[in-house]
Tab-separated table of C-alpha atoms and ligand atoms in Angstrom:
chain	number	residue	atom	x	y	z
A	1	MET	CA	38.041	-138.683	94.864
A	2	THR	CA	34.733	-138.863	96.594
A	3	ALA	CA	31.103	-139.746	96.214
A	4	SER	CA	30.406	-136.119	95.379
A	5	ILE	CA	31.220	-136.923	91.759
A	6	ARG	CA	27.885	-136.857	89.979
A	7	THR	CA	27.572	-137.175	86.211
A	8	ARG	CA	24.454	-137.214	84.130
A	9	PHE	CA	23.306	-138.437	80.772
A	10	ALA	CA	20.516	-136.220	79.496
A	11	PRO	CA	19.092	-137.610	76.271
A	12	SER	CA	15.971	-136.421	74.538
A	13	PRO	CA	13.633	-139.331	73.837
A	14	THR	CA	13.688	-138.839	70.080
A	15	GLY	CA	14.249	-142.421	68.902
A	16	ALA	CA	17.213	-144.747	68.496
A	17	LEU	CA	20.186	-143.985	70.719
A	18	HIS	CA	22.905	-143.419	68.164
A	19	LEU	CA	26.532	-144.268	68.736
A	20	GLY	CA	27.502	-140.682	69.526
A	21	ASN	CA	24.968	-140.398	72.320
A	22	ALA	CA	25.846	-143.867	73.537
A	23	ARG	CA	29.473	-142.791	73.777
A	24	THR	CA	28.416	-139.746	75.827
A	25	ALA	CA	26.498	-142.055	78.167
A	26	ILE	CA	29.487	-144.385	78.399
A	27	LEU	CA	31.973	-141.664	79.308
A	28	ASN	CA	29.629	-140.328	81.983
A	29	TRP	CA	29.103	-143.820	83.372
A	30	LEU	CA	32.813	-144.679	83.315
A	31	PHE	CA	33.802	-141.444	84.986
A	32	ALA	CA	31.200	-141.870	87.722
A	33	ARG	CA	32.162	-145.505	88.316
A	34	HIS	CA	35.859	-144.702	88.293
A	35	HIS	CA	35.377	-142.229	91.111
A	36	GLY	CA	32.725	-144.159	92.981
A	37	GLY	CA	30.253	-141.403	92.143
A	38	ALA	CA	26.685	-141.397	90.837
A	39	PHE	CA	25.524	-141.710	87.229
A	40	VAL	CA	22.209	-139.962	86.720
A	41	LEU	CA	19.801	-140.373	83.835
A	42	ARG	CA	17.691	-137.312	83.142
A	43	LEU	CA	15.199	-137.451	80.344
A	44	GLU	CA	14.990	-134.164	78.458
A	45	ASP	CA	11.458	-134.554	77.236
A	46	THR	CA	10.347	-130.938	77.038
A	47	ASP	CA	10.372	-130.836	73.242
A	48	THR	CA	7.208	-132.828	72.863
A	49	GLU	CA	7.198	-132.411	69.094
A	50	ARG	CA	10.499	-134.218	68.667
A	51	GLY	CA	9.761	-136.906	71.222
A	52	VAL	CA	8.677	-140.313	69.930
A	53	PRO	CA	6.318	-142.752	71.630
A	54	GLY	CA	8.351	-145.255	73.617
A	55	GLY	CA	11.388	-142.966	73.474
A	56	GLU	CA	12.218	-143.536	77.124
A	57	ARG	CA	11.939	-147.314	76.747
A	58	ILE	CA	14.308	-147.235	73.759
A	59	ILE	CA	16.896	-145.336	75.791
A	60	TYR	CA	16.645	-147.763	78.685
A	61	GLU	CA	16.842	-150.726	76.334
A	62	ALA	CA	20.118	-149.387	74.928
A	63	LEU	CA	21.552	-148.525	78.362
A	64	ASP	CA	20.550	-151.928	79.721
A	65	TRP	CA	22.133	-153.683	76.781
A	66	LEU	CA	25.377	-151.790	77.275
A	67	GLY	CA	25.204	-152.467	81.007
A	68	LEU	CA	25.097	-148.793	81.974
A	69	GLN	CA	22.888	-148.907	85.020
A	70	PRO	CA	21.925	-145.418	86.203
A	71	ASP	CA	22.063	-144.827	89.938
A	72	GLU	CA	19.202	-142.367	89.649
A	73	GLY	CA	16.708	-141.879	86.877
A	74	PRO	CA	13.047	-142.002	85.850
A	75	ARG	CA	12.952	-145.757	86.429
A	76	GLU	CA	15.289	-145.856	89.417
A	77	GLY	CA	14.005	-142.795	91.253
A	78	GLY	CA	16.403	-141.040	93.616
A	79	PRO	CA	16.756	-138.093	95.941
A	80	PHE	CA	16.903	-135.438	93.205
A	81	GLY	CA	13.763	-136.333	91.254
A	82	PRO	CA	11.727	-136.059	89.241
A	83	TYR	CA	14.102	-137.224	86.512
A	84	ARG	CA	11.900	-136.255	83.576
A	85	GLN	CA	12.504	-132.637	82.691
A	86	LEU	CA	8.913	-131.829	81.824
A	87	ALA	CA	7.889	-132.760	85.347
A	88	ARG	CA	10.348	-130.207	86.739
A	89	GLU	CA	8.740	-127.116	85.209
A	90	THR	CA	7.391	-125.808	88.502
A	91	MET	CA	10.908	-126.015	89.887
A	92	HIS	CA	12.205	-124.047	86.876
A	93	ARG	CA	9.606	-121.332	87.370
A	94	THR	CA	10.397	-121.107	91.072
A	95	ARG	CA	14.056	-120.643	90.224
A	96	ALA	CA	13.177	-117.937	87.692
A	97	ALA	CA	11.128	-116.137	90.351
A	98	GLU	CA	14.196	-116.238	92.578
A	99	LEU	CA	16.211	-114.410	89.914
A	100	LEU	CA	13.429	-111.870	89.504
A	101	ALA	CA	13.442	-111.254	93.238
A	102	SER	CA	17.206	-110.800	93.348
A	103	GLY	CA	17.019	-108.395	90.403
A	104	ARG	CA	19.154	-110.654	88.197
A	105	ALA	CA	16.261	-111.203	85.855
A	106	PHE	CA	13.483	-108.970	84.621
A	107	ARG	CA	10.066	-109.276	83.060
A	108	CYS	CA	9.897	-108.497	79.379
A	109	TYR	CA	6.518	-107.700	77.859
A	110	CYS	CA	7.653	-107.470	74.248
A	111	ARG	CA	5.842	-109.910	72.027
A	112	PRO	CA	7.976	-112.244	69.872
A	113	ASP	CA	6.753	-110.508	66.685
A	114	GLU	CA	7.847	-107.122	68.021
A	115	LEU	CA	11.264	-108.448	68.956
A	116	GLU	CA	11.613	-110.000	65.527
A	117	ALA	CA	10.607	-106.790	63.730
A	118	ARG	CA	13.151	-104.805	65.739
A	119	ARG	CA	15.838	-107.388	65.080
A	120	LYS	CA	15.245	-107.061	61.338
A	121	ALA	CA	15.299	-103.296	61.541
A	122	ALA	CA	18.620	-103.384	63.390
A	123	ILE	CA	20.113	-105.655	60.730
A	124	ALA	CA	18.884	-103.301	58.007
A	125	ALA	CA	20.464	-100.367	59.831
A	126	GLY	CA	23.719	-102.250	60.338
A	127	GLU	CA	23.359	-102.119	64.119
A	128	PRO	CA	24.143	-104.930	66.610
A	129	THR	CA	21.188	-107.226	67.248
A	130	GLY	CA	22.309	-108.966	70.425
A	131	ARG	CA	20.963	-106.460	72.805
A	132	ASP	CA	17.279	-105.614	72.623
A	133	ALA	CA	16.095	-105.216	76.160
A	134	ARG	CA	13.878	-102.219	76.386
A	135	CYS	CA	12.002	-103.793	79.297
A	136	ARG	CA	15.184	-104.118	81.375
A	137	ASP	CA	14.357	-101.200	83.593
A	138	LEU	CA	10.675	-100.830	83.054
A	139	ALA	CA	8.803	-98.469	85.361
A	140	ALA	CA	6.208	-100.246	87.488
A	141	GLU	CA	3.478	-98.088	85.980
A	142	ARG	CA	4.416	-99.198	82.444
A	143	ALA	CA	4.472	-102.823	83.477
A	144	ARG	CA	0.963	-102.500	84.911
A	145	ARG	CA	-0.215	-100.961	81.662
A	146	TYR	CA	1.200	-103.837	79.636
A	147	GLU	CA	-0.510	-106.283	81.916
A	148	ALA	CA	-3.765	-104.431	81.594
A	149	GLU	CA	-3.377	-104.784	77.820
A	150	GLY	CA	-3.309	-108.536	78.398
A	151	ARG	CA	0.353	-108.981	77.549
A	152	THR	CA	2.189	-111.826	79.232
A	153	ALA	CA	5.764	-111.423	80.340
A	154	ALA	CA	8.766	-113.504	79.493
A	155	ILE	CA	11.500	-113.667	82.106
A	156	ARG	CA	14.932	-112.652	80.836
A	157	LEU	CA	18.343	-112.631	82.439
A	158	ARG	CA	20.265	-109.382	82.828
A	159	VAL	CA	23.454	-110.126	80.914
A	160	ALA	CA	26.238	-107.581	81.275
A	161	SER	CA	28.464	-106.506	78.406
A	162	GLY	CA	31.987	-107.838	78.449
A	163	PRO	CA	33.545	-111.281	78.283
A	164	VAL	CA	31.851	-114.350	79.698
A	165	ALA	CA	34.763	-116.711	80.226
A	166	PHE	CA	34.438	-120.360	81.151
A	167	GLU	CA	36.569	-123.470	81.346
A	168	ASP	CA	36.301	-126.647	79.385
A	169	ARG	CA	38.472	-129.509	80.585
A	170	LEU	CA	39.561	-130.398	77.074
A	171	LYS	CA	39.467	-127.026	75.359
A	172	GLY	CA	40.781	-124.796	78.091
A	173	THR	CA	39.455	-121.277	78.681
A	174	LEU	CA	36.846	-120.022	76.241
A	175	SER	CA	35.107	-116.716	76.150
A	176	ILE	CA	32.221	-114.948	74.448
A	177	ASP	CA	30.975	-111.402	74.823
A	178	GLY	CA	27.849	-110.822	76.853
A	179	ASP	CA	26.545	-108.584	74.086
A	180	ASP	CA	26.537	-111.540	71.732
A	181	LEU	CA	24.438	-113.529	74.157
A	182	GLY	CA	21.979	-110.753	74.929
A	183	ASP	CA	19.507	-110.841	77.795
A	184	MET	CA	18.480	-114.416	77.261
A	185	VAL	CA	14.971	-115.633	77.858
A	186	LEU	CA	14.609	-118.012	80.800
A	187	VAL	CA	10.852	-118.514	80.814
A	188	ARG	CA	8.685	-117.761	77.800
A	189	GLY	CA	5.526	-115.682	77.943
A	190	ASP	CA	3.451	-118.866	78.078
A	191	GLY	CA	5.322	-120.067	81.152
A	192	ARG	CA	7.514	-122.667	79.452
A	193	PRO	CA	11.163	-122.628	80.530
A	194	THR	CA	13.747	-122.382	77.753
A	195	TYR	CA	16.121	-125.201	77.026
A	196	ASN	CA	19.273	-123.708	78.529
A	197	PHE	CA	17.492	-122.526	81.627
A	198	ALA	CA	15.988	-125.954	82.271
A	199	VAL	CA	19.321	-127.703	81.733
A	200	ALA	CA	21.241	-125.359	84.033
A	201	VAL	CA	18.616	-125.441	86.772
A	202	ASP	CA	18.410	-129.225	86.607
A	203	ASP	CA	22.169	-129.704	86.672
A	204	LEU	CA	22.368	-127.322	89.583
A	205	GLU	CA	19.490	-128.894	91.515
A	206	MET	CA	20.771	-132.390	90.855
A	207	GLU	CA	24.208	-131.331	92.116
A	208	ILE	CA	25.918	-132.505	88.959
A	209	SER	CA	29.668	-132.146	89.345
A	210	HIS	CA	30.740	-132.950	85.768
A	211	VAL	CA	28.859	-132.205	82.587
A	212	ILE	CA	30.295	-134.525	79.943
A	213	ARG	CA	28.545	-134.080	76.614
A	214	GLY	CA	28.959	-133.651	72.884
A	215	VAL	CA	30.909	-130.692	71.560
A	216	GLY	CA	27.709	-129.512	69.856
A	217	HIS	CA	26.607	-128.197	73.243
A	218	LEU	CA	29.639	-125.942	73.638
A	219	SER	CA	27.696	-122.896	72.454
A	220	ASN	CA	25.114	-123.447	75.207
A	221	THR	CA	27.725	-123.480	77.908
A	222	PRO	CA	28.323	-119.722	78.456
A	223	LYS	CA	24.573	-119.235	78.857
A	224	GLN	CA	24.451	-121.990	81.447
A	225	VAL	CA	27.559	-120.634	83.179
A	226	LEU	CA	25.901	-117.216	83.493
A	227	LEU	CA	22.961	-118.853	85.183
A	228	TYR	CA	25.145	-120.586	87.752
A	229	ARG	CA	26.735	-117.243	88.501
A	230	ALA	CA	23.360	-115.566	88.761
A	231	PHE	CA	22.425	-118.142	91.390
A	232	GLY	CA	25.738	-117.568	93.141
A	233	VAL	CA	27.017	-121.124	92.718
A	234	THR	CA	30.141	-122.551	91.098
A	235	PRO	CA	29.446	-124.192	87.735
A	236	PRO	CA	30.199	-127.891	87.277
A	237	GLU	CA	33.243	-128.957	85.327
A	238	PHE	CA	32.483	-129.036	81.605
A	239	VAL	CA	33.935	-131.675	79.301
A	240	HIS	CA	32.897	-131.365	75.673
A	241	ILE	CA	33.796	-134.480	73.761
A	242	PRO	CA	34.384	-134.738	70.005
A	243	THR	CA	31.855	-136.109	67.572
A	244	VAL	CA	31.388	-139.713	66.474
A	245	LEU	CA	31.101	-139.835	62.696
A	246	ALA	CA	29.484	-142.494	60.535
A	247	PRO	CA	31.782	-145.086	58.916
A	248	GLY	CA	33.504	-143.269	56.069
A	249	GLY	CA	32.862	-139.843	57.630
A	250	GLY	CA	29.738	-137.707	57.776
A	251	LYS	CA	27.116	-137.301	60.405
A	252	LEU	CA	25.629	-140.362	62.061
A	253	SER	CA	22.040	-140.366	61.028
A	254	LYS	CA	19.084	-142.371	62.126
A	255	ARG	CA	18.621	-143.512	58.551
A	256	ASP	CA	22.030	-145.114	58.702
A	257	GLY	CA	21.426	-148.785	59.543
A	258	ALA	CA	24.491	-148.792	61.752
A	259	ALA	CA	23.605	-145.664	63.666
A	260	GLY	CA	21.589	-147.022	66.571
A	261	VAL	CA	23.342	-148.855	69.336
A	262	LEU	CA	20.628	-151.518	69.333
A	263	ASP	CA	21.335	-152.232	65.654
A	264	TYR	CA	24.646	-153.613	66.855
A	265	ARG	CA	22.861	-155.780	69.372
A	266	ASP	CA	20.617	-157.122	66.612
A	267	ARG	CA	23.637	-157.831	64.445
A	268	GLY	CA	25.111	-159.971	67.204
A	269	PHE	CA	27.880	-157.768	68.586
A	270	HIS	CA	28.985	-158.400	72.139
A	271	PRO	CA	27.798	-155.419	74.226
A	272	ASP	CA	31.128	-155.168	76.033
A	273	ALA	CA	32.835	-154.792	72.652
A	274	VAL	CA	30.633	-151.826	71.780
A	275	LEU	CA	31.330	-150.393	75.224
A	276	ASN	CA	35.053	-151.043	74.812
A	277	TYR	CA	35.094	-149.639	71.300
A	278	LEU	CA	33.175	-146.442	72.035
A	279	SER	CA	35.185	-145.848	75.202
A	280	LEU	CA	38.430	-145.957	73.299
A	281	LEU	CA	37.112	-144.136	70.267
A	282	SER	CA	38.624	-140.895	71.398
A	283	TRP	CA	41.011	-141.825	74.157
A	284	SER	CA	43.602	-144.535	74.266
A	285	ALA	CA	44.889	-146.512	77.192
A	286	ALA	CA	48.348	-145.396	78.263
A	287	ASP	CA	49.866	-148.754	77.289
A	288	GLY	CA	48.050	-148.935	73.934
A	289	GLU	CA	45.965	-151.893	75.139
A	290	GLU	CA	42.805	-152.178	73.035
A	291	PHE	CA	40.924	-155.103	74.488
A	292	LEU	CA	39.619	-153.935	77.839
A	293	THR	CA	36.948	-155.509	80.004
A	294	ARG	CA	34.348	-153.366	81.727
A	295	GLU	CA	36.373	-153.458	84.924
A	296	ALA	CA	39.558	-152.455	83.117
A	297	LEU	CA	37.737	-149.606	81.384
A	298	VAL	CA	36.394	-148.320	84.670
A	299	ALA	CA	39.830	-148.561	86.244
A	300	ARG	CA	41.612	-146.812	83.400
A	301	THR	CA	39.142	-144.121	82.404
A	302	ASP	CA	40.949	-140.853	82.060
A	303	LEU	CA	39.102	-137.885	80.605
A	304	ASP	CA	42.374	-136.088	80.047
A	305	ARG	CA	43.278	-138.659	77.421
A	306	VAL	CA	40.250	-137.812	75.289
A	307	GLY	CA	41.588	-136.446	72.016
A	308	ALA	CA	40.275	-133.403	70.197
A	309	ALA	CA	39.575	-134.991	66.825
A	310	ASP	CA	36.247	-136.372	65.674
A	311	SER	CA	36.421	-140.079	64.966
A	312	GLU	CA	34.775	-142.325	62.424
A	313	VAL	CA	33.177	-145.572	63.434
A	314	ASP	CA	35.400	-148.458	62.346
A	315	GLU	CA	33.198	-151.529	62.172
A	316	GLU	CA	36.054	-153.843	61.398
A	317	LYS	CA	37.701	-152.945	64.660
A	318	MET	CA	34.450	-153.221	66.550
A	319	THR	CA	33.942	-156.690	65.062
A	320	TRP	CA	37.442	-157.741	66.081
A	321	LEU	CA	36.787	-156.512	69.607
A	322	SER	CA	33.508	-158.398	69.647
A	323	GLY	CA	35.483	-161.580	68.904
A	324	GLN	CA	37.857	-160.810	71.751
A	325	HIS	CA	35.008	-160.286	74.186
A	326	LEU	CA	33.177	-163.414	73.040
A	327	ARG	CA	36.323	-165.384	73.739
A	328	ALA	CA	36.552	-163.949	77.229
A	329	GLU	CA	32.923	-164.756	77.996
A	330	PRO	CA	32.339	-167.588	80.511
A	331	ALA	CA	31.255	-170.656	78.486
A	332	GLU	CA	28.068	-170.969	80.476
A	333	ARG	CA	26.921	-167.512	79.484
A	334	LEU	CA	27.969	-167.775	75.868
A	335	ALA	CA	26.121	-171.089	75.660
A	336	ARG	CA	22.928	-169.367	76.765
A	337	ARG	CA	23.346	-166.728	74.077
A	338	TRP	CA	23.980	-169.346	71.424
A	339	ALA	CA	20.931	-171.269	72.550
A	340	GLU	CA	18.804	-168.268	71.517
A	341	ARG	CA	20.186	-168.425	68.003
A	342	LEU	CA	20.560	-172.142	67.245
A	343	ASP	CA	18.014	-174.802	66.406
A	344	VAL	CA	18.499	-176.400	69.813
A	345	GLU	CA	15.593	-178.790	69.471
A	346	GLY	CA	16.269	-179.859	65.900
A	347	LEU	CA	19.904	-180.547	66.729
A	348	GLY	CA	19.089	-182.214	70.045
A	349	LEU	CA	21.439	-179.899	71.946
A	350	THR	CA	21.604	-180.035	75.725
A	351	ASP	CA	22.959	-177.236	77.903
A	352	ALA	CA	26.076	-179.331	78.462
A	353	ASP	CA	26.592	-179.702	74.677
A	354	LEU	CA	26.351	-175.962	74.215
A	355	ARG	CA	28.694	-175.275	77.080
A	356	ARG	CA	31.357	-177.621	75.726
A	357	ALA	CA	30.948	-176.091	72.260
A	358	ALA	CA	31.291	-172.608	73.740
A	359	GLU	CA	34.480	-173.647	75.507
A	360	VAL	CA	36.217	-174.692	72.319
A	361	PHE	CA	34.567	-172.758	69.506
A	362	ALA	CA	34.195	-169.241	70.978
A	363	LYS	CA	37.549	-168.371	69.457
A	364	ARG	CA	36.181	-169.096	65.983
A	365	THR	CA	33.412	-166.499	66.329
A	366	LYS	CA	33.228	-162.721	66.368
A	367	LEU	CA	29.475	-162.157	66.565
A	368	PHE	CA	26.904	-164.136	68.522
A	369	GLY	CA	25.282	-165.169	65.240
A	370	ASP	CA	28.495	-166.823	64.034
A	371	ALA	CA	27.397	-169.871	65.987
A	372	SER	CA	25.172	-170.726	63.008
A	373	SER	CA	28.153	-171.177	60.739
A	374	GLU	CA	30.745	-172.352	63.268
A	375	VAL	CA	28.786	-174.563	65.643
A	376	GLU	CA	25.621	-175.765	63.991
A	377	PRO	CA	27.322	-177.730	61.146
A	378	ILE	CA	29.324	-179.754	63.665
A	379	PHE	CA	26.213	-180.946	65.475
A	380	ARG	CA	24.140	-181.634	62.390
A	381	THR	CA	23.947	-185.363	61.630
A	382	PRO	CA	26.718	-185.794	59.084
A	383	GLU	CA	25.720	-186.584	55.527
A	384	LEU	CA	28.072	-189.200	54.333
A	385	ASP	CA	26.881	-189.791	50.815
A	386	GLY	CA	28.487	-186.776	49.125
A	387	ALA	CA	31.308	-187.504	46.707
A	388	ALA	CA	34.054	-186.125	48.986
A	389	SER	CA	32.811	-188.052	52.022
A	390	ARG	CA	32.550	-191.239	50.042
A	391	GLU	CA	36.036	-190.788	48.758
A	392	ALA	CA	37.430	-190.253	52.258
A	393	LEU	CA	35.535	-193.202	53.680
A	394	SER	CA	36.385	-195.580	50.857
A	395	ALA	CA	40.123	-194.943	51.184
A	396	PRO	CA	42.038	-198.115	52.163
A	397	ALA	CA	42.983	-196.731	55.602
A	398	ALA	CA	39.501	-195.426	56.486
A	399	ALA	CA	38.319	-198.414	58.505
A	400	THR	CA	41.633	-198.634	60.361
A	401	ALA	CA	41.544	-194.930	61.213
A	402	ILE	CA	38.019	-195.061	62.546
A	403	THR	CA	38.566	-198.235	64.540
A	404	ARG	CA	41.723	-196.795	66.088
A	405	ALA	CA	40.049	-193.484	66.874
A	406	ARG	CA	37.250	-195.306	68.698
A	407	ALA	CA	39.682	-197.469	70.594
A	408	SER	CA	41.871	-194.535	71.616
A	409	TRP	CA	38.937	-192.430	72.786
A	410	GLU	CA	36.723	-194.999	74.436
A	411	GLU	CA	38.308	-194.792	77.881
A	412	MET	CA	39.450	-191.179	77.720
A	413	ALA	CA	38.719	-188.348	80.077
A	414	TRP	CA	36.696	-186.089	77.798
A	415	ARG	CA	38.859	-182.987	77.372
A	416	PRO	CA	39.964	-181.497	74.059
A	417	GLU	CA	43.750	-181.646	74.447
A	418	PRO	CA	43.970	-185.258	75.718
A	419	LEU	CA	41.553	-186.307	72.958
A	420	ALA	CA	43.741	-184.682	70.310
A	421	ARG	CA	46.881	-186.223	71.835
A	422	ALA	CA	45.361	-189.673	71.974
A	423	LEU	CA	44.330	-189.416	68.352
A	424	ARG	CA	47.825	-188.423	67.270
A	425	GLY	CA	49.191	-191.389	69.244
A	426	ALA	CA	46.740	-193.721	67.514
A	427	MET	CA	47.779	-192.331	64.154
A	428	ARG	CA	51.460	-192.958	64.865
A	429	GLU	CA	50.795	-196.496	66.103
A	430	SER	CA	48.750	-197.316	63.036
A	431	GLY	CA	51.580	-196.417	60.687
A	432	VAL	CA	49.032	-194.592	58.502
A	433	PRO	CA	50.172	-191.077	57.541
A	434	GLY	CA	48.125	-188.201	58.973
A	435	ARG	CA	46.801	-187.067	55.617
A	436	SER	CA	45.109	-190.474	55.202
A	437	PHE	CA	44.323	-191.086	58.865
A	438	PHE	CA	42.430	-187.939	59.854
A	439	PRO	CA	40.040	-187.212	56.937
A	440	PRO	CA	37.848	-190.302	57.388
A	441	ILE	CA	37.509	-189.533	61.105
A	442	ARG	CA	36.589	-185.942	60.421
A	443	VAL	CA	34.047	-187.004	57.804
A	444	ALA	CA	32.553	-189.607	60.119
A	445	LEU	CA	32.139	-187.007	62.848
A	446	THR	CA	31.016	-183.983	60.866
A	447	GLY	CA	30.465	-184.926	57.228
A	448	GLN	CA	33.073	-182.285	56.352
A	449	LEU	CA	36.632	-182.495	55.091
A	450	HIS	CA	37.777	-179.375	56.890
A	451	GLY	CA	37.094	-177.777	60.218
A	452	PRO	CA	38.389	-177.292	63.735
A	453	ASP	CA	40.868	-179.458	65.587
A	454	LEU	CA	39.474	-182.996	65.944
A	455	GLY	CA	40.087	-183.069	69.695
A	456	GLU	CA	37.841	-179.999	69.943
A	457	VAL	CA	35.237	-181.458	67.612
A	458	ALA	CA	35.041	-184.661	69.646
A	459	TYR	CA	34.969	-182.706	72.883
A	460	ALA	CA	32.124	-180.494	71.684
A	461	LEU	CA	30.116	-183.418	70.332
A	462	GLY	CA	30.514	-185.256	73.617
A	463	ARG	CA	31.524	-188.841	74.300
A	464	GLU	CA	28.262	-190.502	73.356
A	465	ARG	CA	27.658	-188.664	70.125
A	466	THR	CA	31.266	-189.005	69.041
A	467	LEU	CA	31.524	-192.732	69.660
A	468	ALA	CA	28.095	-193.328	68.150
A	469	ARG	CA	29.018	-191.451	64.986
A	470	LEU	CA	32.240	-193.427	64.648
A	471	ALA	CA	30.418	-196.696	65.284
A	472	ALA	CA	27.717	-195.920	62.762
A	473	THR	CA	30.104	-195.108	59.942
A	474	GLN	CA	29.356	-197.063	56.792
A	475	PHE	CA	32.173	-197.605	54.380
A	476	PRO	CA	31.112	-197.415	50.747
A	477	THR	CA	32.090	-200.521	48.794
A	478	PRO	CA	34.632	-200.001	46.027
A	479	GLN	CA	31.742	-200.865	43.682
A	480	ASP	CA	29.785	-197.821	44.883
A	481	THR	CA	32.763	-195.617	44.344
A	482	THR	CA	33.208	-196.901	40.818
A	483	ASP	CA	29.564	-196.137	40.052
A	484	GLU	CA	30.026	-192.661	41.314
A	485	GLN	CA	33.113	-192.144	39.216
A	486	GLU	CA	31.324	-193.465	36.163
A	487	GLU	CA	28.466	-191.080	36.754
A	488	ASP	CA	30.927	-188.265	37.029
A	489	LEU	CA	32.480	-189.143	33.677
B	501	LIG	N1	19.248	-133.188	75.743
B	501	LIG	C1	20.472	-132.895	75.102
B	501	LIG	C2	20.696	-133.838	73.950
B	501	LIG	O1	20.022	-134.831	73.833
B	501	LIG	C3	21.657	-132.993	76.046
B	501	LIG	C4	21.789	-131.811	76.902
B	501	LIG	C5	23.064	-131.785	77.708
B	501	LIG	O2	23.772	-132.800	77.768
B	501	LIG	O3	23.331	-130.752	78.286
B	501	LIG	O4	21.541	-133.586	73.138
């Protein structure tokens, strides 16, 4: 397809970007990228009461974290600006005037309280309420009188009776009767455009080709479709996607700690995992593949595979995916992320230390913060005076094991597999069984009895630190051990 594919994400700046909205942004971004089109950010900030201070910044922070760079938007600018809806009001009013001029819209002088009173009366009389348009064909004389009374006019669309049919890519053809829509208001008496009018005009002006949004907006669609027709243009393609539910079902709410996409950032999830997870939340790759990089997601995006069912957030799966993405991260980059979370100074960690650790220990982590439990203990100066360490180091073979480990590693190229191989060779040559040979070495290096492969531990620690720790190992005298045992008794 061509560069004429233009999608948009149109959030209201009302606070945290929850996972459902993030998924909408993701699908729009993926679809645009897949087709080499443009992804537009339009801020729907007309409801000033619901807007929160910093709302726009929060949205950008979430999009930036997920790596969804808009091609056009309030920050980026672009040929179809402004990209904040409130700043487009003049444009909306101009478009409404166009519909007045073409006779597709009319001025309505009824005050809201009058309309409401008549609506109630119709309900009481058991009559339809959809159609109350006594100003539809107002004589010019009458209109002048209203204006002389000081009434202001709303602008309403002439909506014919009969079906308003429209297409949704996932739901097929849908239809509603024009009488149920009524002659909808486009611009209120005070000059403010209504929500649906602003959205349709903006999508039209911004030449949006695909409107991909939550299924909650389905009921707005026939109103927007009517507006496109009134302007004599073909509507965009509509794709209404199912809802993202909170873990365990129910609506995602801002009170829910896991609702905002940035909560996942703060909890240490890899952004690509959240992107991957939300992308596949309602569509699956044809081959059932679950771990997909950004590039693979862009390549495989297929709106026709989006299912109809709402889906619950499954944090376990998202965590697993985060582990997969951490593993795929270049060591250099992961090292930088770990550096933000570890006591680099206290542990004396250099960039090279962190990079080596990232190379071998990424696979042991799922969240960025896991470095605290998986990496930090290895680098901490081992404490050798605990009972278990003393036992390992006072075993008869301890000194042999440590001497042989040093000798086998001293001249080695410092890579994890050769280090592990050399150590196994040293063990075999020593005649000491593995269960007696390895524990003292592990204790000398880390102060622990269990942990990752020793070749990886040595590699991460680096040549100097490893050999120094082996050289500095003190072996408790049998006397010390006896004391300890006596204390224990
Ligand atoms: N501003 C609307 C929202 O935040 C989106 C409107 C649309 O996508 O058409 O839900």
